CSV table of C-alpha atoms in Angstrom, one decimal:
chain,number,residue,atom,x,y,z
A,420,MET,CA,67.1,34.8,9.3
A,421,SER,CA,64.4,36.8,11.0
A,422,ALA,CA,63.2,36.2,14.5
A,423,ALA,CA,60.0,34.2,14.9
A,424,THR,CA,56.9,36.3,15.6
A,425,PRO,CA,55.7,35.5,19.1
A,426,ALA,CA,52.2,33.9,19.2
A,427,PRO,CA,49.4,36.1,20.5
A,428,PRO,CA,48.3,35.2,24.0
A,429,ALA,CA,45.4,32.9,24.2
A,430,ALA,CA,42.1,34.5,25.1
A,431,ALA,CA,41.2,34.1,28.7
A,432,PRO,CA,38.3,31.7,29.4
A,433,ALA,CA,35.0,33.4,30.4
A,434,ALA,CA,34.7,33.8,34.1
A,435,ARG,CA,32.3,31.3,35.6
A,436,PRO,CA,30.1,32.3,38.5
A,437,ALA,CA,31.6,31.3,41.8
A,438,PRO,CA,29.8,28.5,43.7
A,439,ASP,CA,28.0,29.3,46.9
A,440,ARG,CA,28.8,27.9,50.3
A,441,LYS,CA,27.1,24.6,49.4
A,442,GLY,CA,29.0,24.2,46.2
A,443,ASN,CA,26.1,25.1,43.9
A,444,ARG,CA,26.8,27.4,41.1
A,445,PRO,CA,24.2,30.1,40.5
A,446,ARG,CA,22.2,29.9,37.3
A,447,ARG,CA,22.6,32.5,34.7
A,448,ARG,CA,19.9,35.2,34.9
A,449,GLY,CA,19.4,35.3,31.1
A,450,SER,CA,18.6,31.6,30.8
A,451,ARG,CA,16.1,31.9,33.7
A,452,SER,CA,14.3,34.8,32.2
A,453,GLY,CA,14.1,33.0,28.9
A,454,ARG,CA,12.7,29.9,30.5
A,455,VAL,CA,10.1,32.0,32.3
A,456,ALA,CA,9.1,33.6,29.0
A,457,LEU,CA,8.9,30.2,27.4
A,458,TYR,CA,6.6,28.9,30.1
A,459,LEU,CA,4.4,31.9,30.0
A,460,THR,CA,4.1,31.6,26.2
A,461,LEU,CA,3.2,27.9,26.4
A,462,SER,CA,0.7,28.6,29.2
A,463,VAL,CA,-1.0,31.3,27.1
A,464,LEU,CA,-1.1,28.9,24.1
A,465,LEU,CA,-2.4,26.1,26.2
A,466,LEU,CA,-5.2,28.4,27.6
A,467,VAL,CA,-6.1,29.5,24.1
A,468,PHE,CA,-6.5,26.0,22.7
A,469,VAL,CA,-8.0,24.3,25.8
A,470,ALA,CA,-10.4,27.0,27.0
A,471,PRO,CA,-12.9,26.5,24.1
A,472,MET,CA,-12.9,22.8,24.6
A,473,VAL,CA,-13.5,23.1,28.3
A,474,TRP,CA,-16.3,25.6,27.7
A,475,ALA,CA,-17.9,23.3,25.1
A,476,VAL,CA,-17.9,20.3,27.4
A,477,SER,CA,-19.2,22.4,30.3
A,478,GLY,CA,-22.0,24.0,28.2
A,479,SER,CA,-23.2,20.7,26.8
A,480,PHE,CA,-24.2,19.7,30.3
A,481,LYS,CA,-26.0,23.0,31.2
A,482,PRO,CA,-29.6,23.9,30.7
A,483,ARG,CA,-30.1,26.1,27.6
A,484,GLY,CA,-30.5,29.3,29.7
A,485,ASP,CA,-27.3,28.8,31.6
A,486,ILE,CA,-24.9,28.3,28.7
A,487,PHE,CA,-24.0,32.0,28.3
A,488,GLU,CA,-24.3,32.8,32.0
A,489,TYR,CA,-21.9,35.5,33.3
A,490,PRO,CA,-19.6,35.1,35.0
A,491,PRO,CA,-19.1,31.7,33.4
A,492,ASN,CA,-19.3,28.7,35.7
A,493,LEU,CA,-17.2,25.8,34.3
A,494,ILE,CA,-18.9,23.2,36.6
A,495,PRO,CA,-22.6,22.9,35.6
A,496,SER,CA,-25.0,23.3,38.4
A,497,PRO,CA,-27.3,21.6,37.9
A,498,ALA,CA,-25.8,19.2,35.3
A,499,THR,CA,-28.2,17.7,32.9
A,500,LEU,CA,-28.2,15.2,30.0
A,501,GLU,CA,-31.2,16.8,28.4
A,502,ASN,CA,-29.2,18.4,25.6
A,503,PHE,CA,-27.8,15.1,24.5
A,504,GLY,CA,-31.2,13.5,24.6
A,505,ASN,CA,-32.8,16.3,22.5
A,506,LEU,CA,-29.9,16.0,20.0
A,507,LEU,CA,-30.1,12.2,19.6
A,508,SER,CA,-33.9,12.0,19.5
A,509,GLY,CA,-34.6,15.1,17.4
A,510,GLN,CA,-31.8,15.0,14.8
A,511,PRO,CA,-30.3,12.3,12.5
A,512,PHE,CA,-27.1,12.6,14.5
A,513,TRP,CA,-26.1,9.0,14.4
A,514,ARG,CA,-26.5,8.9,10.6
A,515,TRP,CA,-24.3,11.9,10.2
A,516,PHE,CA,-21.9,10.3,12.7
A,517,ALA,CA,-21.8,7.0,10.8
A,518,ILE,CA,-21.3,8.7,7.4
A,519,SER,CA,-18.4,10.8,8.7
A,520,VAL,CA,-16.6,8.0,10.6
A,521,THR,CA,-17.1,5.4,7.8
A,522,THR,CA,-15.9,7.7,5.0
A,523,ALA,CA,-13.0,9.0,7.0
A,524,LEU,CA,-11.8,5.4,7.9
A,525,LEU,CA,-12.2,4.3,4.3
A,526,ALA,CA,-10.4,7.3,2.9
A,527,THR,CA,-7.6,6.9,5.5
A,528,ALA,CA,-7.1,3.2,4.7
A,529,VAL,CA,-7.0,3.8,0.9
A,530,ALA,CA,-4.8,6.9,1.2
A,531,VAL,CA,-2.3,5.2,3.5
A,532,PHE,CA,-1.9,2.2,1.0
A,533,VAL,CA,-1.8,4.4,-2.1
A,534,CYS,CA,0.8,6.8,-0.5
A,535,ALA,CA,3.0,4.0,0.6
A,536,LEU,CA,2.9,2.3,-2.8
A,537,ALA,CA,3.5,5.6,-4.7
A,538,GLY,CA,6.2,6.7,-2.4
A,539,PHE,CA,7.9,3.3,-2.8
A,540,ALA,CA,7.8,3.6,-6.6
A,541,PHE,CA,9.2,7.2,-6.6
A,542,ALA,CA,11.9,6.2,-4.1
A,543,LYS,CA,13.2,2.9,-5.5
A,544,TYR,CA,12.3,2.7,-9.2
A,545,ARG,CA,13.4,4.4,-12.4
A,546,PHE,CA,10.8,5.0,-15.1
A,547,ALA,CA,10.2,7.4,-17.9
A,548,GLY,CA,8.8,10.8,-16.8
A,549,LYS,CA,9.5,10.1,-13.1
A,550,ARG,CA,11.0,13.6,-12.4
A,551,VAL,CA,8.2,15.4,-14.3
A,552,LEU,CA,5.5,13.3,-12.6
A,553,PHE,CA,7.0,13.9,-9.2
A,554,SER,CA,7.4,17.6,-9.9
A,555,VAL,CA,3.8,17.9,-10.9
A,556,MET,CA,2.7,16.0,-7.9
A,557,PHE,CA,4.8,18.1,-5.5
A,558,SER,CA,3.7,21.4,-7.1
A,559,SER,CA,0.1,20.4,-6.4
A,560,LEU,CA,0.8,21.0,-2.7
A,561,SER,CA,0.7,24.8,-3.4
A,562,VAL,CA,-2.8,24.6,-5.1
A,563,PRO,CA,-5.7,25.5,-2.7
A,564,PHE,CA,-8.4,22.9,-2.6
A,565,ALA,CA,-11.0,25.6,-3.6
A,566,VAL,CA,-9.2,25.9,-7.0
A,567,ILE,CA,-9.9,22.3,-7.9
A,568,LEU,CA,-13.3,22.1,-6.3
A,569,VAL,CA,-15.5,22.7,-9.4
A,570,PRO,CA,-13.4,20.5,-11.8
A,571,LEU,CA,-13.4,17.7,-9.2
A,572,PHE,CA,-17.1,18.0,-8.8
A,573,VAL,CA,-17.7,17.8,-12.5
A,574,LEU,CA,-15.3,14.8,-12.8
A,575,VAL,CA,-17.1,13.0,-10.0
A,576,VAL,CA,-20.6,13.6,-11.5
A,577,LYS,CA,-19.5,12.7,-15.0
A,578,SER,CA,-17.9,9.5,-13.8
A,579,GLY,CA,-21.0,8.3,-12.0
A,580,LEU,CA,-19.5,8.5,-8.5
A,581,SER,CA,-22.0,11.0,-7.2
A,582,ASN,CA,-23.1,8.5,-4.4
A,583,PRO,CA,-21.9,10.3,-1.2
A,584,TRP,CA,-20.5,7.2,0.3
A,585,PHE,CA,-17.9,7.0,-2.5
A,586,ALA,CA,-17.6,10.6,-3.7
A,587,LEU,CA,-16.7,11.8,-0.2
A,588,ILE,CA,-13.4,9.9,-0.2
A,589,VAL,CA,-12.3,10.9,-3.7
A,590,PRO,CA,-10.3,14.0,-2.8
A,591,TRP,CA,-8.4,12.1,-0.1
A,592,VAL,CA,-7.3,8.9,-1.8
A,593,ALA,CA,-3.9,10.1,-3.0
A,594,PRO,CA,-2.7,13.2,-1.1
A,595,ALA,CA,0.5,14.6,-2.5
A,596,PHE,CA,1.8,15.4,1.0
A,597,GLY,CA,1.5,11.7,2.0
A,598,ILE,CA,3.3,10.5,-1.2
A,599,PHE,CA,6.1,12.9,-0.6
A,600,MET,CA,6.3,11.9,3.1
A,601,MET,CA,6.6,8.2,2.2
A,602,GLN,CA,9.1,8.8,-0.6
A,603,GLN,CA,11.4,10.7,1.7
A,604,TYR,CA,11.2,8.2,4.5
A,605,ILE,CA,11.8,5.2,2.2
A,606,ILE,CA,14.9,6.9,0.7
A,607,GLN,CA,16.4,7.7,4.1
A,608,SER,CA,15.4,4.5,6.0
A,609,ILE,CA,15.2,1.5,3.6
A,610,PRO,CA,18.5,0.6,1.9
A,611,ASP,CA,18.6,-1.1,-1.5
A,612,GLU,CA,20.4,-4.1,-0.1
A,613,ILE,CA,17.3,-5.3,1.7
A,614,LEU,CA,15.3,-5.1,-1.6
A,615,GLU,CA,18.0,-6.9,-3.5
A,616,ALA,CA,18.1,-9.7,-0.9
A,617,ALA,CA,14.4,-10.2,-1.2
A,618,ARG,CA,14.6,-10.4,-5.0
A,619,ILE,CA,17.4,-13.0,-4.7
A,620,ASP,CA,15.0,-15.0,-2.5
A,621,GLY,CA,12.5,-15.0,-5.3
A,622,ALA,CA,10.0,-12.3,-4.0
A,623,SER,CA,8.0,-10.4,-6.6
A,624,GLU,CA,8.1,-6.6,-6.6
A,625,PHE,CA,4.6,-6.3,-5.1
A,626,GLY,CA,5.6,-9.0,-2.6
A,627,ILE,CA,8.6,-7.0,-1.6
A,628,PHE,CA,6.4,-4.0,-1.0
A,629,LEU,CA,3.9,-5.9,1.1
A,630,ARG,CA,6.3,-8.1,3.1
A,631,VAL,CA,9.4,-6.0,3.4
A,632,VAL,CA,8.7,-2.3,2.8
A,633,LEU,CA,5.2,-1.9,4.3
A,634,PRO,CA,6.2,-3.3,7.8
A,635,LEU,CA,9.1,-0.9,8.0
A,636,LEU,CA,6.8,2.1,7.3
A,637,ARG,CA,4.7,1.7,10.5
A,638,PRO,CA,5.9,5.0,12.1
A,639,PRO,CA,5.3,7.3,9.2
A,640,LEU,CA,2.1,5.4,8.2
A,641,GLY,CA,0.7,6.0,11.7
A,642,ALA,CA,1.5,9.7,11.5
A,643,LEU,CA,0.0,9.9,8.0
A,644,ALA,CA,-3.1,8.0,9.2
A,645,VAL,CA,-3.8,10.5,12.0
A,646,TRP,CA,-3.4,13.4,9.6
A,647,GLN,CA,-5.5,11.9,6.9
A,648,PHE,CA,-8.3,10.9,9.2
A,649,LEU,CA,-8.5,14.5,10.5
A,650,GLN,CA,-8.5,15.9,7.0
A,651,SER,CA,-11.4,13.7,5.9
A,652,TYR,CA,-13.4,13.7,9.1
A,653,ASN,CA,-13.3,17.5,9.4
A,654,SER,CA,-13.9,18.2,5.7
A,655,PHE,CA,-16.6,20.8,5.2
A,656,LEU,CA,-16.3,22.4,1.8
A,657,TRP,CA,-16.3,19.3,-0.4
A,658,PRO,CA,-19.4,17.7,1.4
A,659,LEU,CA,-21.1,21.1,1.2
A,660,VAL,CA,-20.8,21.2,-2.6
A,661,LEU,CA,-21.5,17.5,-3.1
A,662,ILE,CA,-24.4,16.7,-0.8
A,663,SER,CA,-27.9,18.3,-0.9
A,664,ASP,CA,-29.9,15.7,1.1
A,665,THR,CA,-29.9,16.5,4.8
A,666,ASP,CA,-30.0,12.8,5.8
A,667,SER,CA,-26.7,12.3,3.9
A,668,TYR,CA,-24.9,15.1,5.6
A,669,THR,CA,-21.6,14.6,7.4
A,670,LEU,CA,-21.2,15.8,11.0
A,671,PRO,CA,-19.6,19.2,10.1
A,672,LEU,CA,-22.6,19.9,7.8
A,673,GLY,CA,-25.1,18.7,10.4
A,674,LEU,CA,-23.7,20.8,13.1
A,675,ASN,CA,-23.6,23.7,10.8
A,676,ILE,CA,-27.3,23.6,10.1
A,677,LEU,CA,-28.0,23.5,13.8
A,678,PHE,CA,-25.7,26.5,14.3
A,679,ARG,CA,-27.3,28.4,11.5
A,680,ALA,CA,-30.9,27.7,12.7
A,681,GLU,CA,-33.0,30.7,13.5
A,682,ASN,CA,-32.6,30.5,17.3
A,683,ARG,CA,-28.9,29.3,17.3
A,684,SER,CA,-29.4,25.9,18.9
A,685,PHE,CA,-26.3,26.0,21.1
A,686,ASP,CA,-27.9,23.4,23.4
A,687,LEU,CA,-27.7,21.0,20.4
A,688,VAL,CA,-24.5,22.2,18.8
A,689,LEU,CA,-22.3,21.8,22.0
A,690,PRO,CA,-23.2,18.2,22.8
A,691,GLY,CA,-22.9,17.4,19.1
A,692,ALA,CA,-19.4,18.9,19.1
A,693,VAL,CA,-18.4,16.9,22.2
A,694,LEU,CA,-19.6,13.7,20.7
A,695,ALA,CA,-18.0,14.5,17.3
A,696,SER,CA,-14.6,14.9,19.0
A,697,VAL,CA,-14.7,11.3,20.4
A,698,PRO,CA,-13.4,9.6,17.2
A,699,THR,CA,-10.5,12.0,16.7
A,700,ILE,CA,-9.4,11.5,20.3
A,701,LEU,CA,-9.6,7.7,19.9
A,702,VAL,CA,-7.6,7.7,16.7
A,703,PHE,CA,-4.9,9.9,18.4
A,704,LEU,CA,-4.8,7.6,21.4
A,705,LEU,CA,-4.6,4.4,19.3
A,706,LEU,CA,-1.9,5.8,16.9
A,707,ARG,CA,-0.1,8.0,19.4
A,708,LYS,CA,3.0,5.9,19.5
A,709,GLN,CA,3.4,5.6,15.7
A,710,LEU,CA,2.6,9.3,15.4
A,711,LEU,CA,5.4,10.4,17.8
A,712,GLU,CA,7.9,7.9,16.3
A,713,GLY,CA,7.1,9.1,12.8
A,714,LEU,CA,7.5,12.8,13.7
A,715,SER,CA,10.6,12.1,15.7
A,716,ALA,CA,12.2,10.1,12.8
A,717,GLY,CA,11.5,12.9,10.4
A,718,ALA,CA,12.9,15.5,12.8
A,719,VAL,CA,16.1,13.5,13.4
A,720,LYS,CA,16.8,12.5,9.9
A,721,GLY,CA,15.9,15.9,8.5
């Protein structure tokens, strides 16, 4: 019988920095430098994103000749509302504003309902061609919108939906990203037992969707609503191809013709941009809680 091989000595634990006289252990130098680099990076990114907004708000209250003054003065002196008055009295701004907000809200409402319904069907039902249909839908995420622009325009014109109030929402009623997002959330968060219990109670399939599934989808629906509203509200290429009448322009098109004017009407573009950002800020503030909950749920559940 051979002698047992002695076990190798256990590795000594890493030496920890000794506490100072007050009992506080010094922080590691590496983590501090990393934190400083992180703060510097975030500060630079914050400056890059916030500086144009601050400049736009400041310039909208300045006289035309002071907008590009150097060095720039962020506090207008004197501050004036003349730019806003000229914009609202000389341009059909409120019509552009109404078209953009109305079509964006309508597209968002339709898209949220369609995505929830389609996601529920893909997550909880079995039907012929389900995998093929889902694969085609998912693969459409990789297709740029410019590729389908002309076929979509022909389809809209041939189907008689060329009225801007209806045609503007067509590209946004069934986004593949929203359907995929709802399908994944329903699979991970809504067990089949809840649906079976509702069926035993006599609920119809559509009633189950309205009364059981839809209330449980508030966090992802809030996140999807914010994303969908921004997509429709900021859309530029589709309205540019679809609309030829200036009075039927959306806000991005209206601000674009002011920007492309012969004398570059920055005194009109800047107050227009400030007013155009109000609906997006309001939507974010109203749905902020659902947006954060939806993003957090997706991050935790992977």
